[in-house]
PDB file of C-alpha atoms and ligand atoms in Angstrom:
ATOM      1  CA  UNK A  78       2.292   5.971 -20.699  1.00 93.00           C
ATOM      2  CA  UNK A  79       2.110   5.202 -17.124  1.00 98.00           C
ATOM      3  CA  UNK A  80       5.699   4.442 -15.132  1.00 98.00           C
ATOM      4  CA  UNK A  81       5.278   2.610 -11.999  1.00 98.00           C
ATOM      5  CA  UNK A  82       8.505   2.875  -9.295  1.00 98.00           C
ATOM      6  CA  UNK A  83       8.665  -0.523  -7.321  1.00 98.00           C
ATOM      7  CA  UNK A  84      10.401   0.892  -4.584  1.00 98.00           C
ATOM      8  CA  UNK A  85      13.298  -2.020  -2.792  1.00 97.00           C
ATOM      9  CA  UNK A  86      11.923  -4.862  -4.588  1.00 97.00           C
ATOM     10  CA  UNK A  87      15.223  -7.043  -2.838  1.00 95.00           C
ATOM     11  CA  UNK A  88      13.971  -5.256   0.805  1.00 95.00           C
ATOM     12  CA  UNK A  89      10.709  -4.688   0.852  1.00 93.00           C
ATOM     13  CA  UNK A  90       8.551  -8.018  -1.297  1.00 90.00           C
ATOM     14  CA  UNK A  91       6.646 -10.514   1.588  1.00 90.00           C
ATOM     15  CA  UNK A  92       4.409 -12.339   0.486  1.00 89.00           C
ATOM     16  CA  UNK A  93       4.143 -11.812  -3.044  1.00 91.00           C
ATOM     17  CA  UNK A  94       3.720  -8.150  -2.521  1.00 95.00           C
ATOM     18  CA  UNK A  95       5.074  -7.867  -6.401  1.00 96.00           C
ATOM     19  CA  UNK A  96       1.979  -9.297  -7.442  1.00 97.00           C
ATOM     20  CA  UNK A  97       0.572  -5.804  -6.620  1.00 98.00           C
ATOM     21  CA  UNK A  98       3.047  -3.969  -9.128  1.00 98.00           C
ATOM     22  CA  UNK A  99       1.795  -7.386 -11.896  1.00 98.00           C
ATOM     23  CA  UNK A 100      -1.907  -6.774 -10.956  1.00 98.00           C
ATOM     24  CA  UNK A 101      -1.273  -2.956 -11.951  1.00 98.00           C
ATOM     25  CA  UNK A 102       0.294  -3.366 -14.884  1.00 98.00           C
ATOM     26  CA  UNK A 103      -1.980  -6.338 -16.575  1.00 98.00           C
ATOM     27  CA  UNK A 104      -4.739  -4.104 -15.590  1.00 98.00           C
ATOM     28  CA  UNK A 105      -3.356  -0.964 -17.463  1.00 98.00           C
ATOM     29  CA  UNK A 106      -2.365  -3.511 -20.242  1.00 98.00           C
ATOM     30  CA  UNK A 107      -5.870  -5.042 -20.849  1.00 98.00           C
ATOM     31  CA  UNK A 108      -7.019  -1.316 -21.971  1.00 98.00           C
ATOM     32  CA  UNK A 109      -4.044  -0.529 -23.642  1.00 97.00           C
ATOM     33  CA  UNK A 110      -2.626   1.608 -21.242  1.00 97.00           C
ATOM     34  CA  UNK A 111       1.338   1.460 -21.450  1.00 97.00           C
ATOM     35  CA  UNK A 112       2.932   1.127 -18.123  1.00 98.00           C
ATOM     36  CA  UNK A 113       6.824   1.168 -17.640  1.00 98.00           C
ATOM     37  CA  UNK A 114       7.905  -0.715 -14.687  1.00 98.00           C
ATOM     38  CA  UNK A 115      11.248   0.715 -12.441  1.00 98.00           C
ATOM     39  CA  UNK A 116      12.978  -0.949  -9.768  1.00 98.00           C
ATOM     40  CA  UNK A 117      14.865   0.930  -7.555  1.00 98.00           C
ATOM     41  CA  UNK A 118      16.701  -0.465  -4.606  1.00 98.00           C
ATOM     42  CA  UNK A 119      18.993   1.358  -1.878  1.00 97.00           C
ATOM     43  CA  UNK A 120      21.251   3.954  -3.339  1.00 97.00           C
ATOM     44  CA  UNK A 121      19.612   4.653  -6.959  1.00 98.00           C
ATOM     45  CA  UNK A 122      18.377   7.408  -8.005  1.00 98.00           C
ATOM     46  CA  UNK A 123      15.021   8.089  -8.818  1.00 98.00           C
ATOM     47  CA  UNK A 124      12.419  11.221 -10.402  1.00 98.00           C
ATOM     48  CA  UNK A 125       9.483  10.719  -8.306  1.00 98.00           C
ATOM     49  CA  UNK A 126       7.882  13.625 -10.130  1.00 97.00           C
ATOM     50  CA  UNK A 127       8.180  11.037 -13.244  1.00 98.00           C
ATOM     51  CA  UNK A 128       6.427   8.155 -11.425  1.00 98.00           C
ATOM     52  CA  UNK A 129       2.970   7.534 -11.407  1.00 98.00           C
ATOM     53  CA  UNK A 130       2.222   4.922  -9.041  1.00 98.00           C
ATOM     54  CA  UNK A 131       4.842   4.378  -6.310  1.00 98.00           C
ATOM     55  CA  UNK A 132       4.808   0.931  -4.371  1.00 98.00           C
ATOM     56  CA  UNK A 133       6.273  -0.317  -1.252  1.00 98.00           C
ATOM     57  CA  UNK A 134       5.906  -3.552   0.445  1.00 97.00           C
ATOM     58  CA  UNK A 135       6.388  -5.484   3.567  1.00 95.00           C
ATOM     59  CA  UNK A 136       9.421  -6.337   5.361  1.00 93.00           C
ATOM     60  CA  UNK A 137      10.846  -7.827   8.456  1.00 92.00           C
ATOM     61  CA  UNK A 138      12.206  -5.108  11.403  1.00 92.00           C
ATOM     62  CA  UNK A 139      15.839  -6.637   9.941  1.00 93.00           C
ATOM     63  CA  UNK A 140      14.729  -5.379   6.290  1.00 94.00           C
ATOM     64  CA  UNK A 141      13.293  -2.117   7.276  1.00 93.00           C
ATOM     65  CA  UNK A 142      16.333  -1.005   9.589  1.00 94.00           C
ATOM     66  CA  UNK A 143      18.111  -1.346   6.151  1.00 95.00           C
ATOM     67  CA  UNK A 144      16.201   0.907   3.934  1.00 95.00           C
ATOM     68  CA  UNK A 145      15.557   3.374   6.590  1.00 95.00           C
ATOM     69  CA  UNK A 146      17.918   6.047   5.997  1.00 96.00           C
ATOM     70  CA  UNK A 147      17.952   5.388   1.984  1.00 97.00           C
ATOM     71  CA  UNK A 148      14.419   6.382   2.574  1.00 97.00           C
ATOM     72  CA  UNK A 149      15.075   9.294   4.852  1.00 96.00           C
ATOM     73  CA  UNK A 150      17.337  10.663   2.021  1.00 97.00           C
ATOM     74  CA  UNK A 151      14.533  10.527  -0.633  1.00 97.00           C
ATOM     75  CA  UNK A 152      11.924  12.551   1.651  1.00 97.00           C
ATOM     76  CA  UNK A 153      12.002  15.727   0.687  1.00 97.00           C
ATOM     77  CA  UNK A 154      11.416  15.086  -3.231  1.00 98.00           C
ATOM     78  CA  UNK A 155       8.670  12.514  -2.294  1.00 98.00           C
ATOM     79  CA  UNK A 156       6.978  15.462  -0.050  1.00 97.00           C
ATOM     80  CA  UNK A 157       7.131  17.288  -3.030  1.00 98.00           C
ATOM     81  CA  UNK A 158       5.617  14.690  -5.400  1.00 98.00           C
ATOM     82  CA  UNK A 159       3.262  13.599  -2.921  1.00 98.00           C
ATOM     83  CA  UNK A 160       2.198  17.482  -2.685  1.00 98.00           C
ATOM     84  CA  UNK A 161       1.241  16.830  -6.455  1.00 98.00           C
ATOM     85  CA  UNK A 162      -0.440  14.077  -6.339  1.00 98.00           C
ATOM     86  CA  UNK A 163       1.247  11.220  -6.617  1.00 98.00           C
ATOM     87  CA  UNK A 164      -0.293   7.587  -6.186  1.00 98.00           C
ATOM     88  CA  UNK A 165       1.408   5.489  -3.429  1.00 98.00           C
ATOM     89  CA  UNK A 166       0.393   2.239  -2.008  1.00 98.00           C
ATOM     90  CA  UNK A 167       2.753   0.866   0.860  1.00 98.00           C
ATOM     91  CA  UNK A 168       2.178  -2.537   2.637  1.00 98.00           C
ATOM     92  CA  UNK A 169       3.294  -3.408   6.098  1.00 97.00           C
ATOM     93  CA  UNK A 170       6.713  -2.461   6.597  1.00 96.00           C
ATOM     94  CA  UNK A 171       6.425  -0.347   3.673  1.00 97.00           C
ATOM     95  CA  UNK A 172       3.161   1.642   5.375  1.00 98.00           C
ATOM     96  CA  UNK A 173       5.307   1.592   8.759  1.00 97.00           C
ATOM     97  CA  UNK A 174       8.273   3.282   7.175  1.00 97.00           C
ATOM     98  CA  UNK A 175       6.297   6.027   5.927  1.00 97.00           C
ATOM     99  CA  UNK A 176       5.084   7.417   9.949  1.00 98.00           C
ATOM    100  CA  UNK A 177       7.355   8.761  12.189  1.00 98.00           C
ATOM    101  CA  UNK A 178       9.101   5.749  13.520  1.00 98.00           C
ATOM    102  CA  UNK A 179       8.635   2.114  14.185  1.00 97.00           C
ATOM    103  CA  UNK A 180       9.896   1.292  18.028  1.00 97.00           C
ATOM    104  CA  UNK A 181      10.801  -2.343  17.656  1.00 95.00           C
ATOM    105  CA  UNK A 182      10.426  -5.361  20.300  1.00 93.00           C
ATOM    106  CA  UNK A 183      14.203  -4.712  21.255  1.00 93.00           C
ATOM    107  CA  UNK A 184      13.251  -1.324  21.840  1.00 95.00           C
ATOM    108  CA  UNK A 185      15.181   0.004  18.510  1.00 95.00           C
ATOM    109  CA  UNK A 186      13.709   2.694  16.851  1.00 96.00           C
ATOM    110  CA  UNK A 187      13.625   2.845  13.788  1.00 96.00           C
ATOM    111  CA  UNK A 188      12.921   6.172  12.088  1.00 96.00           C
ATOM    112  CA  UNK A 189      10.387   6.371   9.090  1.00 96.00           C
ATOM    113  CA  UNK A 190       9.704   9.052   6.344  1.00 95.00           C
ATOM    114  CA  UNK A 191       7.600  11.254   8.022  1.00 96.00           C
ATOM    115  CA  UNK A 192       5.295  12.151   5.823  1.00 96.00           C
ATOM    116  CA  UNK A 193       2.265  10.597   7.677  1.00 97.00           C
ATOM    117  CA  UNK A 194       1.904  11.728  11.348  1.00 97.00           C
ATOM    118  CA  UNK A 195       1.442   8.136  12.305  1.00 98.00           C
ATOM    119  CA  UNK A 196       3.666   5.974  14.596  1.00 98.00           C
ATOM    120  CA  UNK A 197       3.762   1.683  15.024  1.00 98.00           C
ATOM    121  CA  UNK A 198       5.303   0.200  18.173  1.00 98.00           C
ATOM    122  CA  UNK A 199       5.557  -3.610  18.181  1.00 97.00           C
ATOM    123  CA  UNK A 200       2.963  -5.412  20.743  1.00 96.00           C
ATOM    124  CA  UNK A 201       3.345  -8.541  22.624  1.00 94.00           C
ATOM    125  CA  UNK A 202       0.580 -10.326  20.062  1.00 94.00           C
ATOM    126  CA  UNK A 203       1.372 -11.003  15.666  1.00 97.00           C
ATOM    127  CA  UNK A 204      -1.634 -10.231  14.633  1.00 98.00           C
ATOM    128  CA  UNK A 205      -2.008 -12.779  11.663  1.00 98.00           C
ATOM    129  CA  UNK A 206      -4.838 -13.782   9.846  1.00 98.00           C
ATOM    130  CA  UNK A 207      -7.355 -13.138   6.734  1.00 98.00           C
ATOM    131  CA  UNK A 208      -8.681  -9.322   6.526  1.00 98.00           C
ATOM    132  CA  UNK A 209     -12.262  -8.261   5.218  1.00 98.00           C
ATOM    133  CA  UNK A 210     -12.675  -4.278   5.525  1.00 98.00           C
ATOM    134  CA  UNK A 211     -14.741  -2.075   3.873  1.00 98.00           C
ATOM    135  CA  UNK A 212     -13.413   1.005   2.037  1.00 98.00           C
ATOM    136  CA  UNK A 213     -14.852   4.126   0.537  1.00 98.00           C
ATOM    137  CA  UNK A 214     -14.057   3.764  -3.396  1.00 98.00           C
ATOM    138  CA  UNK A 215     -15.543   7.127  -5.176  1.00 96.00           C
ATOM    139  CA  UNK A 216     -18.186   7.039  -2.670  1.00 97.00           C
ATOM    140  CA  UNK A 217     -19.423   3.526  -2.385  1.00 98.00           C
ATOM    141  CA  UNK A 218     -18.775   1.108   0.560  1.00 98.00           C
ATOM    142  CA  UNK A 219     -16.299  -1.955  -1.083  1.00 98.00           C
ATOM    143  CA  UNK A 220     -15.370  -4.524   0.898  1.00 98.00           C
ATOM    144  CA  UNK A 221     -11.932  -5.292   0.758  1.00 98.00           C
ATOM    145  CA  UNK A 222     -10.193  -8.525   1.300  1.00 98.00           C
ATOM    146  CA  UNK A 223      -6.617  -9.255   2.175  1.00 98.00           C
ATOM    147  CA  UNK A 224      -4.187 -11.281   4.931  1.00 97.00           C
ATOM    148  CA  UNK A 225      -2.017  -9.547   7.740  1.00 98.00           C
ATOM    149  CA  UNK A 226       0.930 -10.722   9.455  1.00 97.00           C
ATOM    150  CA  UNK A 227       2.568  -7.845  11.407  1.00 97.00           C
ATOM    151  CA  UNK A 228       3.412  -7.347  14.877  1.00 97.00           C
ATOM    152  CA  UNK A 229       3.968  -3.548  14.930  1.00 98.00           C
ATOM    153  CA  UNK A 230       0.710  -1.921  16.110  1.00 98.00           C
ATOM    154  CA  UNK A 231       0.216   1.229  14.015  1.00 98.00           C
ATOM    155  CA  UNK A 232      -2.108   4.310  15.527  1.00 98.00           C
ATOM    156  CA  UNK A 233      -2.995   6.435  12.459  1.00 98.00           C
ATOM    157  CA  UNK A 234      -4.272   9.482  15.317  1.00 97.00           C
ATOM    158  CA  UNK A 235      -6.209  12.050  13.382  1.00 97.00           C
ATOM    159  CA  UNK A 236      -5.562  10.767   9.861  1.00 98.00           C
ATOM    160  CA  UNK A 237      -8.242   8.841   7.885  1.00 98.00           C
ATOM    161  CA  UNK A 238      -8.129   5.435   7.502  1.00 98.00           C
ATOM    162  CA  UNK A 239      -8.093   3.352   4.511  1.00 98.00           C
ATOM    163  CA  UNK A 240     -10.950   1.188   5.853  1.00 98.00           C
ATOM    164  CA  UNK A 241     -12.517  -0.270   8.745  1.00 98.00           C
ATOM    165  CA  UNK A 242     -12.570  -3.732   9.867  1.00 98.00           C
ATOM    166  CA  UNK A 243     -14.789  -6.190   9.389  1.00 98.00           C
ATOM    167  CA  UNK A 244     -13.138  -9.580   9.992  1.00 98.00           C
ATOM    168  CA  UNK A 245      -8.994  -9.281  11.307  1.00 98.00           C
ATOM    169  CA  UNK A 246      -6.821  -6.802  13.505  1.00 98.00           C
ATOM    170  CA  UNK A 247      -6.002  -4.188  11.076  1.00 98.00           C
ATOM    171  CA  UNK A 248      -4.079  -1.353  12.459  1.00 98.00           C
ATOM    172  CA  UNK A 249      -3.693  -2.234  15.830  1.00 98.00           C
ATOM    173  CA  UNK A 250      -6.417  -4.534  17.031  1.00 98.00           C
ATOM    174  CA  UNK A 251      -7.825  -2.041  19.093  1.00 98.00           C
ATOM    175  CA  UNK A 252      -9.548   0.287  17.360  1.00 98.00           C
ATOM    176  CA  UNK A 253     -11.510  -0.884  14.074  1.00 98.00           C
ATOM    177  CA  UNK A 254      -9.126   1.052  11.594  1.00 98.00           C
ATOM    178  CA  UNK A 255      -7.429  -0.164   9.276  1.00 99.00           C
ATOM    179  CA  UNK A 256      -4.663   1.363   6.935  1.00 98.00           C
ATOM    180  CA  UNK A 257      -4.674   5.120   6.522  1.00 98.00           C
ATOM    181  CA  UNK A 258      -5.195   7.628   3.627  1.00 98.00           C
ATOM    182  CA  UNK A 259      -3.613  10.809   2.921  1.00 98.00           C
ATOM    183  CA  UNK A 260      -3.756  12.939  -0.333  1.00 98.00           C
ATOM    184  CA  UNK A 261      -3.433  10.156  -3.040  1.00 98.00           C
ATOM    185  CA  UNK A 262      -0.956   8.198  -0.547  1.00 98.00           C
ATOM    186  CA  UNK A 263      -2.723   4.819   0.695  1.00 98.00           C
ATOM    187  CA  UNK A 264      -0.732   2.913   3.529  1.00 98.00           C
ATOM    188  CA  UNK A 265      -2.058  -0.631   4.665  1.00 98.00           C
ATOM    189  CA  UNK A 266      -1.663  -3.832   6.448  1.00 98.00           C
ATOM    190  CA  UNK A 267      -3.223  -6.027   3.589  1.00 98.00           C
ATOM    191  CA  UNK A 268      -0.639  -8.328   1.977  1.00 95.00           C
ATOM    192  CA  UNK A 269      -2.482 -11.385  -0.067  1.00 87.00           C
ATOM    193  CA  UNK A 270      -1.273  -9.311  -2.545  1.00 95.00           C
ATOM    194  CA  UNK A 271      -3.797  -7.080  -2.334  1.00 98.00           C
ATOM    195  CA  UNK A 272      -4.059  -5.807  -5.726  1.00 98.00           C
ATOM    196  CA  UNK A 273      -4.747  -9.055  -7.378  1.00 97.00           C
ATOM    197  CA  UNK A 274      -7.626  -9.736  -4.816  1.00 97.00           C
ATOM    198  CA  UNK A 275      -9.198  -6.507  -5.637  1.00 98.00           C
ATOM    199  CA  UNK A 276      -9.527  -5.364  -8.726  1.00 98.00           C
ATOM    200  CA  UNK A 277     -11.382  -2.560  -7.785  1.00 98.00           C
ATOM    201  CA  UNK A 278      -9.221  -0.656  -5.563  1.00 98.00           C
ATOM    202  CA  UNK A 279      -6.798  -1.780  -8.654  1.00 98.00           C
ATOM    203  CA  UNK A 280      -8.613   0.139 -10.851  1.00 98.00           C
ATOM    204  CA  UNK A 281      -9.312   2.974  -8.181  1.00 98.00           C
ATOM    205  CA  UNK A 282      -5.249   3.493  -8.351  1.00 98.00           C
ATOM    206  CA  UNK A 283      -5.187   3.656 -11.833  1.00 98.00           C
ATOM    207  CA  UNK A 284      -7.852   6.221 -11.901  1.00 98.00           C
ATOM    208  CA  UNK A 285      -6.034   8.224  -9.831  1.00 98.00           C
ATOM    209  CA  UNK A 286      -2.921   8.202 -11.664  1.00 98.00           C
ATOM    210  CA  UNK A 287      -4.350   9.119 -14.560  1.00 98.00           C
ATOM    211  CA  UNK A 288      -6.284  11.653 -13.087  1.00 98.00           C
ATOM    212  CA  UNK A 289      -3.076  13.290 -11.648  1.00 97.00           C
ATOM    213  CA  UNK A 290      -1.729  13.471 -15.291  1.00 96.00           C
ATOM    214  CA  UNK A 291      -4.756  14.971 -16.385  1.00 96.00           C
ATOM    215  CA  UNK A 292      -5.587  11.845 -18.770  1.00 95.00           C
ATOM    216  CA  UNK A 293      -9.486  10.834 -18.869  1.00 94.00           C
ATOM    217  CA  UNK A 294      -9.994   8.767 -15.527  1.00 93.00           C
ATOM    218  CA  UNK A 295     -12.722   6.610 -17.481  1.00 95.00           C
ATOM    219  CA  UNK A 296     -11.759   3.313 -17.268  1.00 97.00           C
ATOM    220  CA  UNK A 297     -12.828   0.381 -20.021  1.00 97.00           C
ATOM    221  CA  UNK A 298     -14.895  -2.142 -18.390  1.00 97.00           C
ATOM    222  CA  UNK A 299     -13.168  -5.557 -17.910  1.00 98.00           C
ATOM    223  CA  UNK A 300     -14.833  -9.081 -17.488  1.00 98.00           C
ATOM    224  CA  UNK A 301     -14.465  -9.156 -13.489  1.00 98.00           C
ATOM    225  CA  UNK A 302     -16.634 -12.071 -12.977  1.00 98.00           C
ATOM    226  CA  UNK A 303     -13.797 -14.302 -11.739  1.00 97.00           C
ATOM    227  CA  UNK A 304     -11.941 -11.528  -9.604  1.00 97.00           C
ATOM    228  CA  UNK A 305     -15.667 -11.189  -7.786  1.00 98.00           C
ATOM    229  CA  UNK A 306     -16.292 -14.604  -7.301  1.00 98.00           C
ATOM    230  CA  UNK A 307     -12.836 -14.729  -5.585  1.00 97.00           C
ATOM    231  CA  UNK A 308     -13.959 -11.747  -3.564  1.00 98.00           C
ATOM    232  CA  UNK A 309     -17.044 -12.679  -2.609  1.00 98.00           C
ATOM    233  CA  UNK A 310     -15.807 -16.963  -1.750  1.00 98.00           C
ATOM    234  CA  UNK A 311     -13.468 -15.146   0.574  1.00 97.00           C
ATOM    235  CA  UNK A 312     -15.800 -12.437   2.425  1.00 98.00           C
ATOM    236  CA  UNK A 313     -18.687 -15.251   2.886  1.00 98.00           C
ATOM    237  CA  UNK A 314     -15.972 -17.669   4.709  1.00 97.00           C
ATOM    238  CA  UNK A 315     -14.714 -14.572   6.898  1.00 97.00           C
ATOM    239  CA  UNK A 316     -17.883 -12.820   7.879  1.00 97.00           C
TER     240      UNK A 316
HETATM  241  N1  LIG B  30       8.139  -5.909  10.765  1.00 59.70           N
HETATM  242  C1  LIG B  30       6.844  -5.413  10.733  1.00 59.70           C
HETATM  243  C2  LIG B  30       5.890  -6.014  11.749  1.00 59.70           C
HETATM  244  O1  LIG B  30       5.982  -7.191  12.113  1.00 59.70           O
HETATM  245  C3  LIG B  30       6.288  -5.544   9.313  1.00 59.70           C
HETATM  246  C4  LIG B  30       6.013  -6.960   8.910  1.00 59.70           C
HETATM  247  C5  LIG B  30       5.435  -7.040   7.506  1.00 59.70           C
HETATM  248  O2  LIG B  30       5.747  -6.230   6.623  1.00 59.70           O
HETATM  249  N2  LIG B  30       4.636  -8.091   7.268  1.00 59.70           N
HETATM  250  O3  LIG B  30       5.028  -5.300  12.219  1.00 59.70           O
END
């Protein structure tokens, strides 16, 4: 049994970004892997070292400023479950919140988790648009295919990135990075949802969970002819 922690689903959920936790799930479910599915907003409490896969998604500055210090609160046990290996994906807002601190346009600041030694300050352009980038899966280049709409330009310093880009902004705009990677933590600017475009950092995160728990990482093979087609109709318009 797998239990996946949908972290502010009323906050935190632009553009579909649920469809990441339903991609996840129907991907576990295909090889009969249970999943259990908690949503936990402001205020609830939660056992990270329970939770498998951990997901955050995007929000506006308004939306972020609100979960901010319910995050702060949690950091502490998420360090720890982090530490051990815990699977997190956070999109947008979600990957801002989990730097240092997200300097708005008004100048607010808006402090973040901490966990990442990254920081995002807003920039004069939105930076929206399709993404291609390619990422490292287990060794082999993937490219990866997603859309961004964020104005907060996020400089990931010494950390590795999830990708680099190929078509889009990513990060910043400025430097070819996109997203970031730390420990089994993945932070990016992909919305689309993400997951459901790309099965195969889909099944990447469920390797890793499973891994984590000590559970044969092995995954059954699924019929991914559509999911590719889809991949590849998008990459061939973009690049
Ligand atoms: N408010 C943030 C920004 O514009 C995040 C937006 C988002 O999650 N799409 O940078």
């Amino acid at each position: 049994m797998l239990k996946v922690c949908h972290l502010y689903p009323d906050l935190l959920n632009l553009y579909g970004d649920r469809g990441n936790v339903i991609a996840f799930v129907q991907r576990c479910r295909w090889r009969g892997i249970p999943v259990e599915v908690l949503e936990i907003n402001v205020g609830q409490p939660v056992n990270f070292n329970e939770i498998d896969f951990l997901f955050l998604g995007g929000g506006s500055d308004r939306e972020q400023s609100l979960m901010s210090a319910d995050l702060i609160k949690r950091k502490e046990a998420l360090q720890e479950a982090v530490a051990d290996g815990l699977v997190v994906l956070a999109i947008c807002g979600g990957y801002q919140m989990l730097g240092q601190y997200y300097l708005t346009h008004q100048g607010q600041k808006i402090p973040g988790l901490g966990i990442l030694d990254l920081y995002t300050k807003a920039g004069r352009q939105r930076m929206i648009g399709n993404v291609v980038i390619e990422v490292n899966i287990n060794g082999e280049p993937v490219q990866v295919v997603g859309f961004e709409n964020h104005s907060g330009q996020t400089f990931v310093g010494n950390l590795e990135p999830l990708g680099k880009v190929l078509a889009g902004f990513g990060n910043n705009g400025q430097d070819g990075l996109e997203g970031v990677r730390y420990q089994n933590v993945f932070g990016t600017y992909l919305h689309g949802p993400l997951l459901p475009k790309n099965y195969r950092l889909t099944d990447y995160f469920i390797s890793l969970a499973l891994q984590r728990r000590g559970l044969p990482a092995e995954l059954t093979a699924l019929d991914n002819r559509l999911e590719e087609a889809a991949v590849q109709a998008m990459v061939s318009r973009l690049l």
